[in-house]
XYZ file of C-alpha atoms in Angstrom:
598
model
C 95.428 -39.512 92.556
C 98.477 -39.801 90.207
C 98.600 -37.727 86.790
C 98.696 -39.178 83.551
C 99.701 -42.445 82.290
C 103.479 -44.690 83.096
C 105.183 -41.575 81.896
C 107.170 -39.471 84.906
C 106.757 -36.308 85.267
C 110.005 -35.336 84.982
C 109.780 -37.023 81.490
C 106.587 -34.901 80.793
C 108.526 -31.648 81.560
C 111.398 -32.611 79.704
C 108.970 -33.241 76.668
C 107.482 -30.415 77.151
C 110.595 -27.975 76.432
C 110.408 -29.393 72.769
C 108.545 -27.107 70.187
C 109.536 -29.559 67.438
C 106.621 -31.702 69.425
C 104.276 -30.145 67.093
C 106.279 -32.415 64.075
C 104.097 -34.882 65.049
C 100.787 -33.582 63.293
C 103.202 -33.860 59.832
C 101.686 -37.214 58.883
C 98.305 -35.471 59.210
C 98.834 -32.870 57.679
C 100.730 -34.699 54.919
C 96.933 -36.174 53.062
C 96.068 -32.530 52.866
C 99.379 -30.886 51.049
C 97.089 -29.151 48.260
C 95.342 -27.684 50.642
C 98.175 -26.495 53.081
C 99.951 -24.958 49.839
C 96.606 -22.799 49.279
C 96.546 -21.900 52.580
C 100.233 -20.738 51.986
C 99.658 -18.741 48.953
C 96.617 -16.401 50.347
C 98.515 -16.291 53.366
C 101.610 -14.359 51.366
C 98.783 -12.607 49.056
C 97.259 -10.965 51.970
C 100.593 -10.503 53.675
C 101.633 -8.700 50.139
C 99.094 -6.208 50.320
C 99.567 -5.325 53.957
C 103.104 -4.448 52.831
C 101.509 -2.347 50.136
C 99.752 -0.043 51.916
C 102.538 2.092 53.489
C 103.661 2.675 50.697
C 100.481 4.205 49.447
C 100.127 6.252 52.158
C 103.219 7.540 51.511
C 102.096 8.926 47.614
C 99.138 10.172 49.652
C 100.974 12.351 51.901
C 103.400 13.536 49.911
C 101.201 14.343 47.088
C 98.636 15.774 49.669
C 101.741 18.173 50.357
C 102.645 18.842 46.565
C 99.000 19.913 45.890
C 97.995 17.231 43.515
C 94.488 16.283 43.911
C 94.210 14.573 41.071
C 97.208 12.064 41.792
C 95.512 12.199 45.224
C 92.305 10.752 44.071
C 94.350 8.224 41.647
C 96.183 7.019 45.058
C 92.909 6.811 47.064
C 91.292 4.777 44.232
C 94.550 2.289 44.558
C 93.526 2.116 48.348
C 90.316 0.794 47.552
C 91.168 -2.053 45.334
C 93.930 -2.939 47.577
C 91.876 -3.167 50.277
C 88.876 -5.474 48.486
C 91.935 -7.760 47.395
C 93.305 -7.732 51.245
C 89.526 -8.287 52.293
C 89.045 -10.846 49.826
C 92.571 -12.728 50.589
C 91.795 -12.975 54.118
C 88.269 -14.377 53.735
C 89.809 -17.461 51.479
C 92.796 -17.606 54.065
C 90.599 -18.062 56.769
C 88.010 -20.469 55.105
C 90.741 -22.596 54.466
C 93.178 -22.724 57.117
C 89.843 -23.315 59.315
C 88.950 -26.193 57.248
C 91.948 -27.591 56.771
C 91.973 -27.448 61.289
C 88.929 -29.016 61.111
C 89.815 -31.830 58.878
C 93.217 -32.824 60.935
C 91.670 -32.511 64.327
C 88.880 -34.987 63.227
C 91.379 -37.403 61.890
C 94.054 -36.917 65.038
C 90.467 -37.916 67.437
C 89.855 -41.050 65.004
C 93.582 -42.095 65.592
C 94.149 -41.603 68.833
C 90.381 -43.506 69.727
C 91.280 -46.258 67.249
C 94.385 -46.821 69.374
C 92.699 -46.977 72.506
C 89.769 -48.544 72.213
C 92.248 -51.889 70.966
C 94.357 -51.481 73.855
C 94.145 -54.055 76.202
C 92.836 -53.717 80.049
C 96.405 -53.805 81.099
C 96.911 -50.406 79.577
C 94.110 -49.076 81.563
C 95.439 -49.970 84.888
C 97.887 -47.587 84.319
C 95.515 -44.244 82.643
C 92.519 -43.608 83.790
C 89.640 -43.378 81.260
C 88.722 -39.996 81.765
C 92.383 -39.099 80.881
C 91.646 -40.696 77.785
C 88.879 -38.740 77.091
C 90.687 -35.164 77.643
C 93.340 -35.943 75.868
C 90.647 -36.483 72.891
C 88.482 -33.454 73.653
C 90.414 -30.962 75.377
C 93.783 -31.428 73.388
C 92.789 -31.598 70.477
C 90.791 -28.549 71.084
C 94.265 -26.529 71.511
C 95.625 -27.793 68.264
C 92.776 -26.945 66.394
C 93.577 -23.192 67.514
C 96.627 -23.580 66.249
C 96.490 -25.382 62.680
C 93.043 -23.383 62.029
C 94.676 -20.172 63.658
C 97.432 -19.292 65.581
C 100.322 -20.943 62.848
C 98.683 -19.103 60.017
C 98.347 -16.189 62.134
C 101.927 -16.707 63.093
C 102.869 -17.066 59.901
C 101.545 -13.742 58.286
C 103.297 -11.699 61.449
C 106.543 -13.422 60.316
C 106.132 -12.209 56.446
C 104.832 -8.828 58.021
C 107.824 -8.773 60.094
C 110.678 -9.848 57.630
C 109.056 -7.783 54.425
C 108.093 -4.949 57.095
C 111.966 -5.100 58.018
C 113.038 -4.713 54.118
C 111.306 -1.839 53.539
C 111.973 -0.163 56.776
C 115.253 -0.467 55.512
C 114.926 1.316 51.940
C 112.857 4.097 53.922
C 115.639 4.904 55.589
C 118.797 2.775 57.048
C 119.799 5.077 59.776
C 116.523 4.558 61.834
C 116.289 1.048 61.350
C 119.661 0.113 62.712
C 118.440 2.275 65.627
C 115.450 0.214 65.888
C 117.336 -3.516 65.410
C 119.104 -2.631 68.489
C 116.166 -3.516 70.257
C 115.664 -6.866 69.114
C 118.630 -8.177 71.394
C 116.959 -6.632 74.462
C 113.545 -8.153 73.320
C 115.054 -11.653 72.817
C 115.752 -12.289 76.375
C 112.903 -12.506 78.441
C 111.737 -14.618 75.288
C 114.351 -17.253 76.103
C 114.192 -16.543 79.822
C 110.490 -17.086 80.195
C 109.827 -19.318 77.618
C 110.739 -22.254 78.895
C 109.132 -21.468 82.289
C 105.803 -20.830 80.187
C 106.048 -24.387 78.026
C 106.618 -26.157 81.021
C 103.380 -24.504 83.127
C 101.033 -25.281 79.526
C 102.268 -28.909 80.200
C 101.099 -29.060 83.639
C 98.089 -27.253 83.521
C 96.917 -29.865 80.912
C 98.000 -32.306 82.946
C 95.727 -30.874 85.869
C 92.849 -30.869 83.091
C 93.012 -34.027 82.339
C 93.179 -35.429 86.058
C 89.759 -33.155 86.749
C 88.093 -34.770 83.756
C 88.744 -38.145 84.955
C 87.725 -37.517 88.294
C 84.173 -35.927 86.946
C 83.761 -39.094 84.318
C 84.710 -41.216 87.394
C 82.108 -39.729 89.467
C 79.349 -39.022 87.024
C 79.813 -42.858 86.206
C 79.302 -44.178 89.664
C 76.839 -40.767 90.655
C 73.858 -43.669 92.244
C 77.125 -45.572 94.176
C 77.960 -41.913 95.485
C 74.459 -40.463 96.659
C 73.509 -43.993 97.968
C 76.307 -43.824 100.176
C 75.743 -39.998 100.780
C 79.161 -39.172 99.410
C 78.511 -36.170 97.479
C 79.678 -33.739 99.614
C 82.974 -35.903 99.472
C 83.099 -35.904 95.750
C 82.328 -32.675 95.329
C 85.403 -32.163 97.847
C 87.724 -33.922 95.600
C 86.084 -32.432 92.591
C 86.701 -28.777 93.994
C 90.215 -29.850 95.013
C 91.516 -30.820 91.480
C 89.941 -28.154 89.981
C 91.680 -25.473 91.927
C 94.652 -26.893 91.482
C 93.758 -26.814 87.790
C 93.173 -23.030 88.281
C 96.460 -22.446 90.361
C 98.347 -24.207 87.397
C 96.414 -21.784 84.761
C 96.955 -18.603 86.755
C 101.048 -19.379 87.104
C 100.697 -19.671 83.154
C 99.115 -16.683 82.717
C 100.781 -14.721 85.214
C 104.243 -15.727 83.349
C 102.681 -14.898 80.000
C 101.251 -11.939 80.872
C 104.668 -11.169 82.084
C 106.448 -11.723 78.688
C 103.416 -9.784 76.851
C 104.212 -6.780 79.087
C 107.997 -6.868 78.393
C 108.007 -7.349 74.768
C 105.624 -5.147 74.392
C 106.921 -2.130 76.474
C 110.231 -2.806 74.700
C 109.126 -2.948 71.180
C 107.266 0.229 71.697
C 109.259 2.194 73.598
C 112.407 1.374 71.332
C 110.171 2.881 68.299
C 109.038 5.820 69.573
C 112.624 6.778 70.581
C 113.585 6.021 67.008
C 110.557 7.515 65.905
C 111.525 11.072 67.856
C 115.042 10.999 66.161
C 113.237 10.360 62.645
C 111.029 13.772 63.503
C 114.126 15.690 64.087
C 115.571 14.147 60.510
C 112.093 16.023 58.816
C 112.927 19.282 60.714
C 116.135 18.754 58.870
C 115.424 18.588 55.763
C 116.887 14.900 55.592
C 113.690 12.766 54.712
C 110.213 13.657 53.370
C 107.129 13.898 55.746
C 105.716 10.493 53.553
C 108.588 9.084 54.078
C 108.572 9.283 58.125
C 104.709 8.119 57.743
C 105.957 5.283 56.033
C 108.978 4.164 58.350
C 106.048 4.752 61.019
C 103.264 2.161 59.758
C 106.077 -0.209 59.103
C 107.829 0.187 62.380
C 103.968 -0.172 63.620
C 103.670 -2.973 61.671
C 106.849 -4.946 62.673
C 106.136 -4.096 66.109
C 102.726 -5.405 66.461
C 103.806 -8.475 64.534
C 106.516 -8.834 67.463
C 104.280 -8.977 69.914
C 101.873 -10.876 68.144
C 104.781 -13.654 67.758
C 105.063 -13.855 71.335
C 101.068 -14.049 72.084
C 101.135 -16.889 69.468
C 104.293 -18.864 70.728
C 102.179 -18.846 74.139
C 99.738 -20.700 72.166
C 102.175 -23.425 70.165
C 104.137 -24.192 73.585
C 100.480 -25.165 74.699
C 99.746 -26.736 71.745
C 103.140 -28.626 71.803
C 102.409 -29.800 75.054
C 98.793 -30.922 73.909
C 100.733 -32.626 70.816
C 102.853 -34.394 72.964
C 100.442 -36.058 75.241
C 98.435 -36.909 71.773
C 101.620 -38.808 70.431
C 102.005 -40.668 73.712
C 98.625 -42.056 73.182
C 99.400 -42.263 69.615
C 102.948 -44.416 70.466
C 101.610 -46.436 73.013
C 102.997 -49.811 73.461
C 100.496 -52.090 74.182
C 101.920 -55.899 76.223
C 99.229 -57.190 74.101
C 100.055 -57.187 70.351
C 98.857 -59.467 67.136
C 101.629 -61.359 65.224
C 103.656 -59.792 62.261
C 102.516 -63.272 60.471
C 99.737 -64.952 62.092
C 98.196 -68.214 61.728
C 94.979 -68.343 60.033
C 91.607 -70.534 61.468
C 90.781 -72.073 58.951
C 86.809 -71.834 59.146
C 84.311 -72.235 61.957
C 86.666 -73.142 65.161
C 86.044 -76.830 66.631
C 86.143 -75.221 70.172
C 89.042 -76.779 71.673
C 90.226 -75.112 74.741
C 94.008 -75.688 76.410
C 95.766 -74.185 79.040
C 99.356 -75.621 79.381
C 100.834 -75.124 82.581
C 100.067 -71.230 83.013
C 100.827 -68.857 85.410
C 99.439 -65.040 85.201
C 100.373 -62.107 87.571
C 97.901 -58.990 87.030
C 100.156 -55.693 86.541
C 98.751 -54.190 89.244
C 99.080 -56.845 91.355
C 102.653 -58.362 90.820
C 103.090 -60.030 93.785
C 100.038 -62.453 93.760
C 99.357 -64.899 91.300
C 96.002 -64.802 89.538
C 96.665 -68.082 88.313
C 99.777 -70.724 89.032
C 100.613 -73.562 87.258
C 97.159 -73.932 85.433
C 96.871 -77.099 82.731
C 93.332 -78.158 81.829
C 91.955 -78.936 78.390
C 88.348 -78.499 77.301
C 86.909 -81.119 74.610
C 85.160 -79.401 71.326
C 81.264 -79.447 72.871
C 81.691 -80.058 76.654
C 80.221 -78.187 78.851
C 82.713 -76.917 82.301
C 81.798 -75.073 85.432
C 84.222 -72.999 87.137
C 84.075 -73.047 91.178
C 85.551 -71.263 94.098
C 85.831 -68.712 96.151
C 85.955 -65.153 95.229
C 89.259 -64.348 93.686
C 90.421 -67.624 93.330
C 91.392 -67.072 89.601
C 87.511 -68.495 87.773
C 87.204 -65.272 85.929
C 90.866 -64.814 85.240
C 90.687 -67.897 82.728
C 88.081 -65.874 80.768
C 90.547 -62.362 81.176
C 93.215 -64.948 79.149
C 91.245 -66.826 77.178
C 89.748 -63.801 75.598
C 93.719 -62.653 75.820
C 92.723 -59.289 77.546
C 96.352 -60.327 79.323
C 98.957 -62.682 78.229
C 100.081 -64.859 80.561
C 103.871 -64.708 82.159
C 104.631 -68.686 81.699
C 103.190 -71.416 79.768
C 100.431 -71.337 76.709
C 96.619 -70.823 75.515
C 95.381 -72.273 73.110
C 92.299 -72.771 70.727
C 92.104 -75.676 68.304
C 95.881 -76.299 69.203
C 97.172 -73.224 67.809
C 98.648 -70.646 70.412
C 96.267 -67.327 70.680
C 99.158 -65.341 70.284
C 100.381 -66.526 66.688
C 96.560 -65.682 65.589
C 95.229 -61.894 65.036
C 92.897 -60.878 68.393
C 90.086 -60.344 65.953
C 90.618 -63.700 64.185
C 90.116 -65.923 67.504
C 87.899 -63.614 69.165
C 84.892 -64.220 66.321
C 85.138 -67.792 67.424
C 83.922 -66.425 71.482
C 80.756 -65.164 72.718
C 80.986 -63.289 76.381
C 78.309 -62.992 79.122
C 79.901 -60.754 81.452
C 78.804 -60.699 85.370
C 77.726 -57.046 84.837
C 76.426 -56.633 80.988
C 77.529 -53.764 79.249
C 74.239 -51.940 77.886
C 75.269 -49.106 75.350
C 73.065 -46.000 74.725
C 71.607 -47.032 71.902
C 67.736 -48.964 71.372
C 67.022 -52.448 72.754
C 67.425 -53.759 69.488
C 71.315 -52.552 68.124
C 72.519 -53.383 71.890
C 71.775 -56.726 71.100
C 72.497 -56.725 67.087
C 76.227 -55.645 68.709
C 76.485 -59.650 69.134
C 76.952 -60.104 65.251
C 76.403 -56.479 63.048
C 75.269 -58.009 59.879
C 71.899 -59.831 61.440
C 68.589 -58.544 60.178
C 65.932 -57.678 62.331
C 64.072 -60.709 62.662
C 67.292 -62.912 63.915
C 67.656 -60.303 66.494
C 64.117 -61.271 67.979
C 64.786 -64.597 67.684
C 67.506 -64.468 69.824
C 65.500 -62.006 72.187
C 62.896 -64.556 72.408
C 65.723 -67.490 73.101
C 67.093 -65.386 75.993
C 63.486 -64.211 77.648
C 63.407 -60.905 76.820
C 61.173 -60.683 73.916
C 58.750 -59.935 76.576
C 59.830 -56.770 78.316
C 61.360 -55.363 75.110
C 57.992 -54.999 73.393
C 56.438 -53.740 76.633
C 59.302 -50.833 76.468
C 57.824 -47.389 74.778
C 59.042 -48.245 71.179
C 59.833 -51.972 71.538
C 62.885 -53.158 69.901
C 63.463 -49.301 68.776
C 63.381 -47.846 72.241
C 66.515 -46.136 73.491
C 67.616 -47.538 76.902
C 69.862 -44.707 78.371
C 73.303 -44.815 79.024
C 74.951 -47.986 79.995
C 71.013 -49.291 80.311
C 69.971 -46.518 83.098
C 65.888 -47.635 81.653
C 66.668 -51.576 82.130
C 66.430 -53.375 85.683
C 69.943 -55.686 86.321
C 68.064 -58.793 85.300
C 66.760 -57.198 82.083
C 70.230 -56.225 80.928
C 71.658 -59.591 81.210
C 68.868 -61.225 79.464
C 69.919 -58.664 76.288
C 73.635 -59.573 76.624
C 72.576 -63.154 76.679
C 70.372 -62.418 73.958
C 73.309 -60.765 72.460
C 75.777 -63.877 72.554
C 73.247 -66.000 71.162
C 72.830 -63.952 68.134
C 76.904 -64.401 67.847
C 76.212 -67.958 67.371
C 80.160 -68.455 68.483
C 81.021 -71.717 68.619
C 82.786 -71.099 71.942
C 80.616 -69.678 74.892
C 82.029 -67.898 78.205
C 79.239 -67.479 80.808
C 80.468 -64.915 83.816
C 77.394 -65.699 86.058
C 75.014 -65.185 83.303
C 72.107 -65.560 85.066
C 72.847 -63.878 88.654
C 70.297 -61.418 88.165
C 67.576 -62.932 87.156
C 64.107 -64.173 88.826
C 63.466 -67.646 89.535
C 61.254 -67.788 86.102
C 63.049 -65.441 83.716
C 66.154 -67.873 84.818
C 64.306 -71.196 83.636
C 63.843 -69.634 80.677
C 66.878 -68.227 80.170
C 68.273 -71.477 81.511
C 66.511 -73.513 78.722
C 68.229 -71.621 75.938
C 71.437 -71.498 77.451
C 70.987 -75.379 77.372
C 70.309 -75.344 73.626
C 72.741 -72.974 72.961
C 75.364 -75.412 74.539
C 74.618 -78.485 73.483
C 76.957 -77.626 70.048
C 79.249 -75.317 71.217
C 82.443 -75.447 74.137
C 80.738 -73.516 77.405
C 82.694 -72.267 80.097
C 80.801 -71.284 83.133
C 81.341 -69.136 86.005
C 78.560 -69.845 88.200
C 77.092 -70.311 91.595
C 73.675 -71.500 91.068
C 72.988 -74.869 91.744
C 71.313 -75.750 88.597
C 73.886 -74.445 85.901
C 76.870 -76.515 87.853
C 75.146 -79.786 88.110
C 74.439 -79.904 84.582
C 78.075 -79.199 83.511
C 80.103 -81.911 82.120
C 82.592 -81.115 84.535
C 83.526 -79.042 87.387
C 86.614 -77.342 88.048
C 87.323 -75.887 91.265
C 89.681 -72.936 91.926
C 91.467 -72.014 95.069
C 94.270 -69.507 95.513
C 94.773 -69.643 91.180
C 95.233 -73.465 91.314
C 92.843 -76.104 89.734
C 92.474 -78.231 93.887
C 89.950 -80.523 92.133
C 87.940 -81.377 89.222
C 84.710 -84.328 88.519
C 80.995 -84.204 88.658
C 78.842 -82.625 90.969
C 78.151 -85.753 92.664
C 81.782 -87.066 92.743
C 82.962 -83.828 93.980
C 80.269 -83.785 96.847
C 80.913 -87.109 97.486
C 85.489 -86.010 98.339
C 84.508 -83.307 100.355
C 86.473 -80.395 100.850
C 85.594 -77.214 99.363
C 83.617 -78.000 96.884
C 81.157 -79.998 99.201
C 81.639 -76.762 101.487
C 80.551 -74.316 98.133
C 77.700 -76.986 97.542
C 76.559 -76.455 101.006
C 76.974 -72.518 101.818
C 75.766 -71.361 98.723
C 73.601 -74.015 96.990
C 71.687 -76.261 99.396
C 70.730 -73.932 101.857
C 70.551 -71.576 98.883
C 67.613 -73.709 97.333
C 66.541 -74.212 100.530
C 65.974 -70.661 101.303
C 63.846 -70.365 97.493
């Protein structure tokens, strides 16, 4: 299974070498400026008073050596207020560098799931779904860490750092030059292993993100797997992508652990050398025994800031990476777009349906054409079946007319005007969908089918129950119309969750209808039923069927049949049967002996 989306890997790497990535989270941050200067200002309070308290162990010691207790006690008493400030600083630092984490994250996860949930299907052929979902969840998980953590975190150690540098340097210049001739000797494996460590965060996320599509591919289809006894299989593939997930992780750590060790071996073994020649400078009479226990907290100070800096830039190269993949989402380029100026419907659509001369390729299939050469148009209020063989193109006319996919060549269009000078959500209003398999949300009987139109009250949702046949099973469910029906419908049989997305379309009251063999899973009864309102429903309104049973094509105005993505012929039943060819072959195969059979 490939990784991620269109993007190469190479790209991905080359991406990932960029800390500046994390620029991208500026226009989130950018609502919340008040709260990000806050953040800023306990951050240098507390910061402050760290840098204070050297200093007042210095007066401790060397009035502790003097003999003054009572400038003692005055310097302890200091200590204690400094500390409730620090204690206090940190608290409001921490509420609101957390909240202000919080507060981006949940906007980033609105963006990025407002994005994709308008991208069309052609996007999808290219990212899986579970990808998606990762990205959403797992990413954004990482750069909550670091807005709610790690850069305030990072920030302090840099104040820390820099003011513990200043005042290492009024202690006493001599041993701090000493000690700055570390910092070239710490700087390398830095830059040496850094990259190596922002390109492993990339691909381990990249491995996370392929094992959570795989599970949500799985999970999805879990009755598909154990009815074909393929668990052990899954669980195979499962296992697989995981431990490459945890190969991936243990290079990262492995390097990091690697750069923690050096930094951290050289930061405190450069000190304590200084540190030895600062002793010998007491012996000598050359700076005060506060004065050493100063340089020493500082020194302390700066170099567990040091290697606190590198722990966090672990954490922004994986955030950066996280970022990144975020922003591709984010940036996506969708094939299907709405107009800069689009033409306006003006009221309820008549239902006029035209396809002139179109031919449609699906991305994934580029060398085979869904549909070639297409023309047809469909009269406001008529009533046309679409015929043919399995893949000949039927539900490919929906896939455009919907505009899911725009074709390569030629136009469609509704009440003359092209779909693509009108917003998606302007022409879409004017279609209700049955879909071949219904789409059942976790939600009650009642808002799956109030999804058809949002603003209907309760009692025009039972009406249209009761039009589509399944008043009757809904109030036998444990809470009628409020009874939750599992995920994507696990409580509903096949027939009952296409008499609720039927149910669903007719409370759209669209004045252009798209049946996708609407009625495929029901029984011979719940079908005359269903039958009976799908009548009703089209007598005012343009229908397009896709269907094999006997009784919805006969009644159609007319027939189209589909072979290979071409329109081969197009009449009545009865004409149709009367040519031949493969429509009298479909009418044979699957209807005659069909009804026969019943």
């Amino acid at each position: 299974m490939a990784r991620g989306s269109s993007i190469t890997g190479a790209e991905q790497r080359d991406g990932s070498r960029r800390i500046g990535a994390l620029r991208a989270l500026g226009p989130f941050l950018k609502p919340y400026l008040p709260w990000v200067i806050l953040g800023g200002l306990a951050l240098m309070l507390t910061a402050g008073v760290s840098l204070v308290l050297p200093m007042a162990a210095r007066r401790v010691v060397d009035g502790f050596a003097a003999g003054d207790l009572h400038l003692l006690d005055q310097y302890f008493i200091a200590a204690i207020g400094i500390a409730l400030v620090f204690a206090c600083g940190t608290g409001l630092r921490y509420y609101i560098v957390t909240r202000l984490g919080e507060r981006v994250v949940a906007d980033v996860r609105r963006a990025v799931f407002d994005r994709m949930i308008a991208m069309s299907p052609a996007y999808y052929e290219r990212l899986m779904t579970g990808e998606v979902l990762s990205r959403i969840t797992t990413d954004t998980t990482l750069i909550l860490s670091v807005i709610g953590s790690s850069v305030s975190y990072s920030l302090r150690n840099m104040l820390i750092f820099s003011g513990g540098l200043v005042a290492m340097l009024i202690t006493s210049v001599k041993l701090t030059g000493l000690v700055l001739l570390i910092v070239p000797v710490m700087i390398l494996p830095i830059l040496a292993l850094g990259r190596r460590l922002r390109a492993l965060s990339r691909e381990n996320q990249d491995f996370i993100a392929e094992s959570s599509g795989n599970a949500s591919e799985a999970l999805l289809s879990a009755q598909t797997v154990q009815a074909y006894s393929a668990e052990a299989t899954a669980q195979a593939r499962f296992a697989r992508i995981t431990e490459d997930s945890y190969r991936s992780a243990l290079r990262r750590i492995t390097v990091r652990a690697l750069l923690t060790i050096i930094i951290i071996f050289v930061v405190f073994s450069g000190i304590l050398g200084v540190l030895w020649i600062g002793a010998r400078d007491v012996q000598a009479g050359v700076m005060s025994a506060g004065e050493l226990v100063q340089f020493v907290i500082y020194s302390g100070m700066v170099a567990g800031s040091t290697a606190a800096l590198s722990e966090i830039w672990g954490e922004l190269q994986r955030a950066a990476g996280a970022t990144e993949r975020l922003a591709e989402l984010l940036d996506a380029r969708d094939t299907v777009a709405d107009p800069a100026a689009p033409t306006r419907l003006e009221g309820r659509a008549r239902g006029e349906i035209r396809f002139d001369d179109v031919t449609f390729h699906y991305p994934a299939r580029p060398d085979i054409a869904a549909l070639e050469g297409i023309s047809l148009t469909i009269a406001p209020g008529e009533t046309v079946a679409l015929v043919g063989p399995s893949g000949a193109g039927k539900s490919t006319v929906f896939q455009l007319l919907l505009r899911f996919y725009d074709p390569e060549s030629g136009t469609v269009r509704l009440d003359g005007i092209a779909l693509p000078d009108m917003t998606r959500a302007e022409f879409r209003r004017q279609l209700a969908l049955v879909p071949q398999d219904p789409v059942i949300f976790a939600d009650t009987a009642r808002e799956n089918i109030r999804f058809g139109r949002p603003d209907a009250t309760d009692a025009e949702v039972e009406a249209a129950a009761r039009a589509a046949a399944a008043d009757t099973f809904i109030r036998t469910l444990p809470k009628g119309y409020d009874s939750y029906v599992g995920e994507r419908g696990v409580m509903l049989s096949g027939g009952q969750k296409q008499r609720i997305a039927i149910a669903r379309a007719i409370l759209r009251d669209a004045p252009v209808l798209l049946l996708d063999e609407a009625t495929s899973a029901l029984d011979a009864e719940s079908e005359q039923l269903v039958q009976a309102a799908v009548d009703a429903l089209s007598a005012e309104r343009t229908t397009l069927i896709v269907a094999h049973r006997l009784a919805t094509v006969k009644k159609a105005d007319r027939i189209l049949v589909f072979d290979e993505g071409r329109i081969i012929a197009e009449g009545t039943h009865d004409s149709l049967v009367a040519e031949g060819g493969l429509y009298a072959r479909l009418a044979r195969l699957q209807f005659t002996e069909g009804l026969a059979a019943e």
